Amino acid sequence: MNKEKALQKITYLREELRRHNYNYYVLSQAVISDYDYDMMMKELEQLEKEFPEFEDENSPSKRVGNDISNDFKQVVHDYPMLSLGNTYNIGELNDFDKRIKNIIGTDTPYLYVCELKFDGTAISIKYKNGKYIQAVTRGDGTKGDDVTTNVRTVRSIPLQLQGNDYPEELEVRGEILLPHKEFKRLNKEREDIGENPFANPRNAASGSLKMKSSKIVAERKLDAFLYFVLGENLPSDSHFENLQKAKSWGFKISENIKLANTIDEVFEFINFWDTERNNLPYDIDGVVIKIDSLKLQDELGMTGKSPRWAISYKFKAERAATKLLKISYQVGRTGAITPVANLEPVQLAGTTVKRASLHNADIIKELDVREGDTVFVEKGGEIIPKIVAVNKDKRPKGLPETKYIDTCPACNHQLVRNEDEAKHYCPNEYECPPQIKGKIEHFVSRNAMDINCGEATVNALYEAGFIKNISDLYHLTFKQIYSLEGFKEKSVNNLLKSIKKSKQVPFERVLFALGIRFAGNIVAKVLAKSFKNIDNLQRASFDELIAVDEIGDKIAESIIAFFRNSHNIKIIEDLKNVGLQFEIKEEEGNTNILKGAKIVISGTFEKYSRNELKKLIEQNGGKNTGSVSKNTDYFLAGDNVGPSKLEKVKKFKINIISEDEFAEMINKQ
Ligand code: IVH
């Protein structure tokens, strides 16, 4: 394809993908299948790879993030990010209304805009000529952190505005949040790899924005609602109208906004959402009431750090009293113990609550909660109910203090607790049934080996004594599976077929499936790419491991501990023998032409940018190194190379190659 055609196609694909992205993430109305979308994206990525000169950091393909470590420089806000005065009290809202009348005069008509108060993390985003250019956190209100790269991965935030009537310079503000469904998935994943779960979606959202790797942020599936438009030339004097305009430019604006003529209409909105919030797929913690007219907003001004023209009404967390019947203890895949409160069923925020997490021994001690106590359970917009207090007045006399268990409820092994961790662990990894079953369940799961085998089947196979570890799966016989309740010829064959098929699962997923603590699917991908096969990974030293982007001390230590364990080595050997993939298949377009050659890039180039050259070196199996040494194989020289560098190159007799020669070497010409 020639350049002109390629650009045409790239532009077309970007526009189409933008449109589908908007339909899916903003309007929640997909008009093409996931498959077709993925195919278009693949085509775009391929063309962008072939024609790097048409790179655009706001291309829809850039939503997946990258490996480059964020450094979050501080940025001063053009307009300070104010906070809102808040109240839990209807009476105070009446006072707010009166204050407004007093200032603007009783004859001046005004409207309120009622909005939901999203419980996430605030963000301010700048656009220039319709293009996304910067996103900054609230910080201290005056300056925040530059999180542009991470926010680019939030699919509901447009990277290119629609229409042609947006102001040349525009700033929008809103809330980044994590919907319940994604929060649950993320926490499950974290618990699965031995990470602490997030306490609530808000923490998960704000934590995500500060991640070093935007690639991981992209996987978190954050969402955003915009509720504020700023700039010199806004289309209307009405905040409500401006939000509707912003909607037409492609922003996700909540449907649940109401214009209210009187404070009584505001109360109606509040009452409605106080119960209806339980049906939203994300958390809100109240309602925000704003004066609609920007002119009046100006006139009303500020007090301290908050505007006089807006206020938030916060919902009280719903609370119920019930009896704590029993504290039981769960053992997770990693051996982590979680105490669970079993409650007398009670109605709370529209659901019946029977259980609440007690998290760890410290929380139990702090609450001084005992079996037989009457406890208060809260669901403050959060998903998992929690015990917030004990009603000590109702405590029956002589109720014994809770003694935390010191042996595993499943295998009786002595528990341990590491100094810097809140949870107790059962270290009996290879004999403790829930840990064994948990490891196998993780191994067969969709993102791992994708073996068609649910929790019940894993349990049945384990109880029957057919599997004691992951590699036993590959030695199961027809007869064994057939002997299980509920299995017929066809279902046995399906399971065997699916086990066989898993032998083709690529190395990175096998690595994830092994269940190395802290090695989630992205870390596994990074490890597979960097070390190419399991033997290299096994031999890698601590320093070699942490030299890889995204691999910190904690992960490196965990990998080393994993490979030191003879039990794991034996299982890997067995898995190798049955034919699982323990090395990466080279990606399409990748070659090994440069086979480990160390190449220094210097000077300025015509055809490729330095980043492109670096990428090409890596894609072809070479290594881009920073400074010239006797180990350098090639010196890739552009124009204006410094004389001292050239001298060094000559001294070490290093091969000097031009951009064209390099392109020829890797068959790019
Ligand atoms: S307006 C000057 N509208 O609540 C007004 N804020 O203290 C600026 N929030 O951290 C905010 N939903 O992130 C506004 N519909 C909404 C909101 C909202 C949530 C958050 C905001 C800020 C806090 C206000």
XYZ file of C-alpha atoms and ligand atoms in Angstrom:
693
model
C 0.000 0.000 0.000
C 1.366 3.440 -0.799
C 1.574 6.217 1.756
C -1.385 8.164 0.473
C -3.682 5.133 0.511
C -2.413 4.136 3.937
C -3.178 7.549 5.379
C -6.662 7.446 3.892
C -7.321 4.056 5.404
C -5.812 5.002 8.784
C -7.995 8.115 8.941
C -11.073 6.126 8.008
C -10.392 3.412 10.594
C -9.684 5.936 13.337
C -12.935 7.739 12.634
C -14.945 4.512 12.564
C -13.364 3.203 15.752
C -13.977 6.550 17.455
C -17.632 6.373 16.468
C -18.045 2.805 17.722
C -16.154 3.613 20.881
C -18.569 6.481 21.533
C -21.603 4.287 20.837
C -20.356 1.604 23.155
C -18.783 3.452 26.075
C -20.752 6.692 26.149
C -24.149 5.723 24.760
C -23.951 2.061 25.859
C -25.354 1.061 22.455
C -22.992 -1.002 20.395
C -23.833 -1.154 16.705
C -21.162 -3.634 15.651
C -19.993 -6.904 17.129
C -16.937 -7.103 19.382
C -15.323 -9.227 16.725
C -15.731 -6.632 13.971
C -14.465 -3.930 16.310
C -11.401 -5.989 17.178
C -10.702 -6.683 13.517
C -10.825 -2.977 12.669
C -8.542 -2.212 15.594
C -6.087 -4.881 14.458
C -6.036 -3.455 10.955
C -5.384 0.034 12.312
C -2.594 -1.184 14.581
C -0.967 -3.005 11.701
C -1.075 0.072 9.470
C 0.237 2.315 12.231
C 3.111 -0.100 12.666
C 3.872 -0.105 8.965
C 3.551 3.653 8.626
C 4.968 5.091 11.836
C 5.054 8.541 10.264
C 1.279 8.746 10.792
C 1.505 8.129 14.500
C -1.022 10.034 16.642
C -1.071 9.691 20.392
C -4.823 10.226 20.387
C -5.478 7.393 17.960
C -8.100 4.925 19.301
C -5.318 2.330 19.304
C -3.541 4.249 22.055
C -6.254 3.506 24.620
C -4.505 0.315 25.635
C -1.728 2.137 27.432
C 1.969 1.415 27.258
C 4.927 0.223 29.297
C 6.580 3.611 29.656
C 6.711 4.480 33.325
C 4.626 7.527 34.305
C 6.337 10.183 36.380
C 3.342 12.420 37.247
C 4.721 15.919 37.102
C 2.757 18.521 39.022
C 0.605 20.948 37.078
C -0.983 24.154 38.342
C -4.702 24.335 37.516
C -5.768 27.275 35.325
C -8.927 27.452 37.426
C -8.594 26.110 40.972
C -10.490 22.902 41.659
C -12.881 23.914 44.390
C -14.540 21.722 46.936
C -18.216 21.814 47.812
C -19.825 22.726 51.075
C -21.819 19.729 52.177
C -24.728 18.872 54.371
C -26.657 15.817 55.527
C -29.553 17.960 56.504
C -32.632 19.163 54.617
C -32.944 22.193 56.938
C -29.510 23.388 55.885
C -30.575 23.163 52.259
C -33.413 25.564 53.026
C -30.816 27.897 54.546
C -28.721 27.576 51.402
C -31.737 28.575 49.293
C -32.464 31.550 51.557
C -28.860 32.749 51.371
C -29.062 32.716 47.597
C -32.266 34.733 47.576
C -30.694 37.220 49.987
C -27.734 37.826 47.726
C -29.358 37.920 44.289
C -32.596 39.485 45.519
C -35.998 37.836 45.806
C -37.133 39.127 42.394
C -34.352 37.514 40.391
C -35.526 34.237 38.896
C -33.141 31.308 39.141
C -33.018 27.585 38.483
C -31.184 24.778 40.225
C -29.457 21.942 38.450
C -29.648 18.718 40.471
C -26.917 16.187 39.759
C -25.700 12.955 41.243
C -22.595 13.168 43.384
C -20.396 10.484 41.903
C -18.157 8.736 44.381
C -14.917 8.460 42.464
C -11.958 10.710 41.945
C -12.043 14.196 40.407
C -10.296 14.972 37.133
C -9.733 18.074 35.036
C -9.187 17.575 31.317
C -8.011 20.049 28.698
C -8.795 20.071 24.995
C -7.277 22.234 22.318
C -8.977 22.460 18.939
C -11.039 19.442 19.963
C -8.019 17.302 20.806
C -7.353 15.750 24.195
C -4.150 17.254 25.539
C -3.931 16.927 29.309
C -5.608 15.402 32.355
C -4.754 16.463 35.889
C -5.951 15.188 39.287
C -7.454 17.532 41.851
C -4.382 17.394 44.093
C -4.608 20.167 46.668
C -7.072 22.123 44.503
C -4.368 24.482 43.215
C -2.075 21.957 41.612
C -2.480 18.283 40.807
C -0.669 15.383 39.135
C -0.421 15.071 35.384
C -2.162 11.770 34.621
C -2.676 12.378 30.887
C -1.413 8.967 29.764
C -3.495 7.025 32.252
C -6.694 8.953 31.585
C -6.259 8.362 27.856
C -7.170 4.722 28.559
C -10.626 5.662 29.895
C -12.808 4.766 26.936
C -15.687 7.099 27.795
C -13.408 10.142 27.638
C -13.201 11.403 24.045
C -9.751 11.942 22.564
C -11.180 13.870 19.627
C -14.340 15.922 20.082
C -17.283 15.611 17.715
C -18.992 18.427 15.817
C -17.467 21.811 15.073
C -18.859 24.175 17.679
C -16.604 23.414 20.622
C -14.430 26.254 21.961
C -10.839 26.298 20.764
C -9.666 25.881 24.345
C -11.826 23.864 26.634
C -11.494 22.419 30.095
C -13.952 19.846 31.434
C -14.161 18.397 34.887
C -15.729 15.257 36.131
C -15.348 12.122 38.108
C -13.457 8.984 37.178
C -15.074 5.947 38.718
C -15.032 2.196 38.707
C -18.430 0.533 38.123
C -19.420 -2.183 40.617
C -18.998 -4.976 38.112
C -15.415 -4.001 37.312
C -14.646 -3.396 40.985
C -15.739 -6.916 41.866
C -13.748 -8.385 38.985
C -10.643 -6.395 39.887
C -10.801 -7.361 43.556
C -11.303 -10.994 42.722
C -8.281 -10.846 40.456
C -6.234 -9.160 43.172
C -7.192 -11.689 45.792
C -6.434 -14.396 43.308
C -2.814 -13.314 42.961
C -2.402 -12.541 46.647
C -2.760 -8.738 46.459
C -4.858 -6.904 49.022
C -8.294 -6.037 47.641
C -9.353 -2.386 47.409
C -11.659 -1.229 50.213
C -14.113 0.435 47.804
C -14.487 1.528 44.176
C -13.372 5.073 45.003
C -9.989 3.915 46.288
C -9.662 1.618 43.321
C -10.314 4.504 40.910
C -7.929 6.971 42.538
C -5.275 4.281 43.003
C -5.571 3.376 39.327
C -4.935 6.933 38.144
C -1.605 6.926 39.953
C -0.319 3.683 38.475
C 3.073 3.746 36.823
C 1.947 1.659 33.876
C -0.927 2.907 31.742
C -1.260 -0.597 30.328
C -2.504 -1.824 33.683
C -4.822 1.172 33.988
C -6.319 0.290 30.602
C -7.266 -3.159 31.912
C -9.128 -1.663 34.842
C -12.001 -0.404 32.656
C -12.528 2.894 34.437
C -15.495 5.055 33.497
C -16.105 8.796 33.736
C -18.950 11.271 34.040
C -18.322 14.923 33.239
C -20.185 17.569 35.224
C -18.447 20.856 34.638
C -17.425 22.814 31.542
C -14.936 25.680 31.794
C -13.482 28.104 29.308
C -13.709 31.562 27.844
C -16.240 31.054 25.095
C -18.840 28.694 26.424
C -21.950 28.222 24.287
C -24.503 29.234 26.914
C -25.060 31.052 30.192
C -26.800 27.926 31.465
C -24.726 25.198 33.117
C -27.386 22.674 32.106
C -27.246 23.775 28.458
C -23.463 23.634 28.457
C -23.585 20.071 29.718
C -26.002 19.153 26.920
C -23.627 20.760 24.425
C -20.740 18.834 25.934
C -22.797 15.712 25.391
C -22.992 16.534 21.697
C -19.194 16.882 21.611
C -18.923 13.272 22.772
C -18.640 13.559 26.547
C -20.442 11.183 28.839
C -22.914 13.322 30.749
C -25.248 11.685 33.219
C -28.862 11.188 32.162
C -29.858 11.720 35.759
C -29.763 15.494 35.834
C -32.808 17.611 36.610
C -33.573 21.296 36.365
C -35.493 22.394 39.457
C -37.575 25.566 39.767
C -37.795 25.472 43.532
C -35.962 23.994 46.478
C -38.947 21.656 46.947
C -38.253 20.148 43.551
C -34.677 19.676 44.709
C -35.998 17.700 47.707
C -37.987 15.462 45.362
C -34.799 14.673 43.436
C -32.960 13.912 46.682
C -35.701 11.634 47.990
C -35.897 9.760 44.746
C -32.144 9.076 44.586
C -31.811 8.258 48.271
C -33.396 4.883 47.511
C -32.891 4.612 43.760
C -29.104 4.841 44.184
C -29.146 1.202 45.248
C -30.006 0.304 41.668
C -27.175 2.243 40.025
C -24.241 0.236 38.639
C -21.761 2.609 40.372
C -21.484 4.425 43.698
C -22.882 7.856 44.438
C -22.638 9.401 47.873
C -25.112 12.241 47.501
C -26.568 14.871 45.248
C -24.986 18.137 44.051
C -27.174 21.204 43.686
C -25.914 24.024 41.487
C -27.290 27.387 40.393
C -27.847 27.047 36.655
C -26.982 30.559 35.451
C -23.240 31.227 35.083
C -23.891 34.943 35.553
C -25.578 34.291 38.879
C -22.797 31.877 39.824
C -20.362 34.716 39.251
C -22.402 37.085 41.310
C -22.671 34.625 44.192
C -18.917 33.989 44.243
C -17.091 31.994 46.854
C -16.584 31.518 50.540
C -13.195 30.158 51.451
C -12.578 27.251 49.127
C -16.122 26.499 48.048
C -18.583 28.281 45.809
C -21.713 29.891 47.232
C -23.685 28.756 44.185
C -23.434 25.020 44.858
C -23.797 22.589 47.716
C -23.766 18.859 48.106
C -26.304 16.884 50.042
C -24.744 13.670 51.289
C -26.761 10.546 51.871
C -26.419 8.926 55.224
C -25.007 5.462 54.939
C -27.804 2.994 55.473
C -27.393 1.177 58.715
C -29.137 -1.766 60.350
C -28.770 -3.549 63.651
C -28.620 -7.322 63.774
C -27.160 -10.188 65.730
C -23.766 -11.678 65.007
C -24.366 -15.402 65.128
C -20.958 -16.768 64.349
C -17.543 -15.761 63.058
C -16.295 -18.233 60.491
C -12.976 -18.255 58.640
C -12.334 -18.711 54.926
C -9.083 -19.934 53.409
C -8.218 -18.461 50.021
C -6.081 -19.859 47.208
C -2.998 -18.128 48.573
C -3.678 -19.353 52.100
C -4.942 -15.956 53.285
C -7.504 -16.252 56.073
C -10.584 -14.012 55.977
C -12.894 -13.861 58.969
C -16.556 -13.613 58.030
C -19.431 -12.453 60.211
C -22.517 -14.668 59.856
C -25.477 -12.501 60.738
C -29.125 -12.900 61.531
C -30.573 -11.875 58.137
C -31.469 -8.194 58.001
C -32.830 -5.847 55.305
C -30.347 -3.180 54.234
C -30.388 -0.876 51.197
C -32.826 -3.102 49.378
C -31.043 -6.417 49.954
C -30.997 -9.068 52.653
C -27.647 -9.124 54.381
C -26.525 -12.386 55.959
C -22.787 -12.017 55.921
C -20.231 -9.256 56.265
C -16.469 -9.359 55.928
C -14.468 -8.749 59.087
C -11.235 -8.447 57.057
C -8.600 -9.458 59.627
C -7.671 -9.944 63.277
C -6.929 -6.244 63.850
C -10.415 -5.171 62.772
C -12.010 -7.723 65.094
C -9.880 -6.470 67.963
C -10.557 -2.832 67.213
C -14.321 -3.366 67.106
C -14.142 -5.771 70.049
C -16.827 -7.759 68.269
C -17.979 -11.058 69.805
C -20.291 -13.875 68.767
C -23.699 -13.082 70.240
C -23.237 -9.293 69.984
C -25.713 -6.935 68.387
C -23.826 -5.182 65.616
C -24.469 -2.266 63.274
C -24.058 -3.072 59.613
C -23.610 -0.306 57.039
C -23.790 -0.189 53.317
C -22.698 3.346 52.551
C -23.172 3.131 48.828
C -20.475 0.500 48.966
C -21.082 -2.978 47.742
C -19.889 -5.136 50.567
C -21.647 -4.477 53.850
C -19.393 -3.855 56.793
C -19.750 -3.997 60.537
C -19.144 -0.480 61.784
C -19.825 -0.828 65.492
C -21.045 -3.056 68.291
C -24.000 -2.092 70.445
C -22.319 -2.768 73.766
C -25.489 -1.919 75.734
C -27.066 -5.005 74.296
C -24.149 -7.308 75.039
C -25.274 -10.279 77.145
C -23.295 -10.670 80.361
C -20.267 -12.923 80.244
C -19.890 -12.966 76.442
C -16.337 -14.212 75.882
C -13.871 -12.066 73.912
C -13.215 -13.273 70.364
C -10.070 -15.311 70.201
C -8.660 -15.291 66.690
C -7.863 -18.734 65.377
C -4.234 -19.802 65.373
C -4.610 -22.965 63.310
C -6.038 -23.370 59.825
C -9.765 -24.205 59.837
C -9.245 -26.481 56.831
C -6.025 -28.375 57.585
C -5.179 -27.537 61.201
C -1.726 -26.268 60.323
C -0.339 -23.497 62.512
C -1.093 -20.072 60.956
C 1.548 -17.389 60.386
C 1.337 -13.657 60.149
C 4.050 -11.616 58.449
C 5.015 -8.432 60.181
C 3.901 -6.054 57.459
C 0.674 -7.848 56.573
C -2.724 -7.626 58.183
C -3.858 -11.119 57.301
C -2.961 -14.475 58.774
C -1.814 -17.173 56.361
C -1.842 -20.928 56.309
C 1.615 -21.879 55.014
C 0.631 -25.473 54.295
C 0.396 -24.667 50.582
C 0.533 -28.177 49.163
C -1.639 -30.058 51.616
C -4.317 -27.597 52.628
C -7.417 -28.586 50.574
C -8.883 -25.121 49.838
C -5.451 -23.923 48.724
C -4.929 -26.925 46.459
C -8.410 -26.618 44.972
C -8.036 -22.841 44.675
C -4.776 -23.258 42.743
C -6.407 -25.718 40.364
C -9.444 -23.452 39.908
C -7.124 -20.589 39.056
C -5.176 -22.785 36.649
C -8.264 -23.830 34.685
C -9.896 -20.364 34.695
C -10.734 -18.479 31.488
C -7.789 -16.056 31.477
C -5.429 -18.875 32.352
C -5.644 -22.329 30.704
C -9.319 -21.956 29.819
C -10.176 -25.573 30.644
C -13.866 -26.267 30.677
C -14.008 -27.307 34.303
C -15.989 -25.453 36.951
C -15.530 -25.241 40.694
C -17.819 -28.231 41.314
C -15.863 -30.482 38.952
C -12.515 -29.454 40.443
C -13.976 -30.273 43.835
C -15.309 -33.664 42.725
C -12.017 -34.619 41.034
C -10.111 -33.602 44.130
C -12.421 -35.369 46.568
C -12.208 -38.538 44.477
C -8.425 -38.382 44.824
C -7.822 -37.999 41.057
C -6.069 -34.641 41.192
C -3.752 -33.325 43.879
C -2.087 -30.634 41.802
C -2.393 -28.898 38.447
C -0.325 -31.366 36.481
C -2.556 -34.270 37.563
C -5.212 -32.781 35.245
C -3.174 -33.969 32.257
C -3.169 -37.567 33.521
C -6.900 -37.915 34.056
C -8.446 -40.913 32.354
C -11.843 -41.371 30.741
C -12.714 -43.945 33.387
C -11.891 -41.639 36.271
C -13.982 -38.745 35.019
C -16.805 -41.075 33.974
C -16.993 -42.362 37.544
C -17.966 -38.896 38.804
C -21.600 -38.128 39.419
C -23.320 -36.333 36.568
C -20.709 -37.176 33.907
C -21.816 -38.901 30.714
C -19.723 -40.006 27.775
C -20.120 -36.720 25.986
C -19.248 -34.496 28.950
C -16.221 -36.646 29.775
C -14.986 -36.291 26.203
C -15.592 -32.553 26.278
C -13.512 -32.161 29.401
C -10.712 -34.321 28.003
C -10.791 -32.375 24.742
C -10.588 -29.083 26.578
C -7.638 -30.315 28.661
C -5.863 -31.383 25.493
C -6.590 -28.080 23.794
C -5.047 -26.197 26.705
C -1.660 -27.563 25.643
C -1.728 -24.901 22.929
C -2.334 -22.022 25.351
C 0.542 -19.515 24.897
C 3.380 -19.296 27.393
C 2.297 -15.996 28.954
C -1.016 -17.520 30.008
C 0.639 -20.720 31.242
C 2.863 -18.501 33.368
C -0.168 -16.708 34.765
C -1.895 -20.048 35.350
C 0.982 -21.296 37.522
C -0.300 -18.902 40.157
C 2.962 -17.269 41.215
C 2.032 -14.836 43.948
C 1.688 -11.211 42.705
C 2.085 -12.319 39.078
C -1.209 -11.251 37.515
C -1.862 -11.563 33.796
C -0.039 -8.374 32.840
C 3.039 -9.228 34.885
C 2.993 -12.693 33.323
C 2.874 -11.115 29.863
C 5.797 -8.839 30.670
C 7.821 -11.732 32.082
C 7.117 -13.929 29.074
C 8.152 -11.181 26.700
C 11.328 -10.357 28.581
C 12.581 -13.840 29.399
C 11.148 -15.729 26.405
C 11.040 -19.117 28.146
C 10.588 -20.659 31.567
C 14.227 -21.743 31.885
C 15.483 -18.188 31.464
C 12.944 -17.002 33.981
C 13.910 -19.695 36.433
C 17.578 -18.739 36.138
C 16.955 -14.991 36.388
C 18.581 -13.243 39.322
C 16.847 -10.676 41.487
C 18.680 -7.856 39.672
C 17.741 -9.195 36.255
C 14.124 -9.417 37.329
C 13.843 -5.901 38.705
C 15.608 -4.522 35.641
C 12.360 -5.266 33.780
C 9.794 -2.443 33.743
C 6.842 -3.192 36.005
C 8.729 -5.805 38.039
C 9.359 -4.514 41.535
C 11.057 -6.073 44.567
C 7.916 -7.791 45.795
C 7.230 -9.590 42.514
C 10.909 -10.452 41.992
C 11.155 -12.006 45.449
C 8.002 -13.988 44.864
C 9.309 -15.360 41.543
C 12.596 -16.396 43.107
C 10.797 -18.093 46.001
C 8.544 -19.904 43.539
C 11.424 -21.411 41.595
C 13.318 -22.323 44.744
C 10.527 -24.640 45.724
C 11.184 -28.220 44.612
C 7.461 -28.950 44.536
C 6.950 -26.269 41.867
C 9.951 -27.453 39.859
C 8.569 -30.972 39.814
C 5.176 -29.759 38.578
C 6.776 -27.646 35.849
C 8.853 -30.617 34.715
C 5.724 -32.717 34.513
C 3.838 -29.997 32.627
C 6.741 -29.716 30.188
C 6.580 -33.472 29.593
C 2.876 -33.404 28.810
C 3.535 -30.675 26.242
C 2.473 -27.304 27.632
C 3.937 -24.149 26.061
C 6.913 -22.932 28.042
C 8.350 -20.493 25.546
C 6.930 -17.617 23.561
C 6.073 -17.902 19.937
C 7.662 -14.949 18.192
C 5.104 -12.268 17.404
C 4.191 -11.662 13.817
C 6.582 -9.197 12.280
C 9.251 -9.982 14.864
C 12.483 -11.550 13.718
C 15.740 -12.577 15.229
C 17.879 -10.964 12.529
C 19.804 -8.860 15.038
C 20.188 -11.776 17.501
C 21.203 -9.984 20.701
C 23.298 -7.350 18.890
C 23.954 -4.296 21.065
C 23.232 -1.153 19.103
C 23.807 2.470 20.124
C 21.675 5.128 18.404
C 23.126 8.620 17.999
C 22.342 11.802 16.072
C 19.235 12.885 14.179
C 17.472 10.810 11.535
C 15.289 11.413 8.524
C 13.130 8.334 8.107
C 12.545 7.112 11.624
C 12.257 8.709 15.014
C 14.578 7.457 17.732
C 11.680 5.650 19.384
C 10.847 3.895 16.135
C 14.455 2.828 15.706
C 14.495 1.500 19.245
C 11.302 -0.440 18.587
C 12.681 -1.867 15.345
C 15.866 -2.990 17.081
C 13.864 -4.799 19.742
C 11.413 -6.296 17.261
C 14.301 -7.811 15.408
C 15.944 -9.339 18.422
C 18.581 -6.654 19.078
C 19.229 -4.544 22.126
C 19.357 -0.763 22.158
C 22.021 0.375 24.616
C 22.733 3.878 25.849
C 26.468 4.389 25.669
C 29.313 3.155 23.510
C 31.533 0.471 25.015
C 33.777 -2.285 23.740
C 30.710 -4.547 23.800
C 28.759 -2.390 21.343
C 28.138 -4.237 18.058
C 26.764 -1.421 15.897
C 26.756 2.329 16.035
C 23.630 3.583 14.269
C 24.673 7.081 13.230
C 22.428 9.894 12.031
C 23.405 13.504 11.366
C 25.212 15.652 13.931
C 26.864 12.914 15.943
C 29.138 14.415 18.606
C 32.900 14.174 17.873
C 33.810 12.609 21.233
C 31.342 9.800 20.659
C 32.742 9.175 17.184
C 36.203 8.997 18.609
C 35.137 6.301 21.065
C 33.446 4.376 18.242
C 36.643 4.442 16.231
C 38.743 3.463 19.231
C 36.676 0.332 19.813
C 36.456 -0.358 16.073
C 32.675 -0.530 16.156
C 30.710 -0.965 12.925
C 29.094 2.325 11.957
C 25.813 1.980 10.073
C 23.512 4.577 8.551
C 19.726 4.654 8.817
C 19.436 3.152 5.323
C 21.925 0.416 6.049
C 20.017 -0.422 9.199
C 16.725 -0.585 7.272
C 18.376 -2.880 4.794
C 19.710 -5.111 7.536
C 16.239 -5.724 8.885
C 14.726 -6.078 5.392
C 12.742 -2.882 5.611
C 13.695 -1.787 2.145
S -19.128 20.109 41.023
C -17.241 23.886 42.385
N -20.608 18.014 40.494
O -17.486 16.156 44.705
C -17.925 22.649 42.082
N -18.716 17.743 41.917
O -16.298 18.604 46.782
C -17.027 21.555 41.790
N -18.352 15.436 42.654
O -14.241 16.204 44.563
C -17.589 20.232 41.814
N -20.068 14.548 41.598
O -15.107 15.437 42.388
C -19.524 18.485 41.157
N -21.975 16.233 39.909
C -20.912 16.711 40.557
C -20.068 15.870 41.331
C -18.971 16.426 42.005
C -19.022 14.308 42.381
C -17.166 15.512 43.543
C -16.020 16.292 42.985
C -15.352 16.947 44.179
C -16.383 16.840 45.227
C -16.825 18.225 45.599
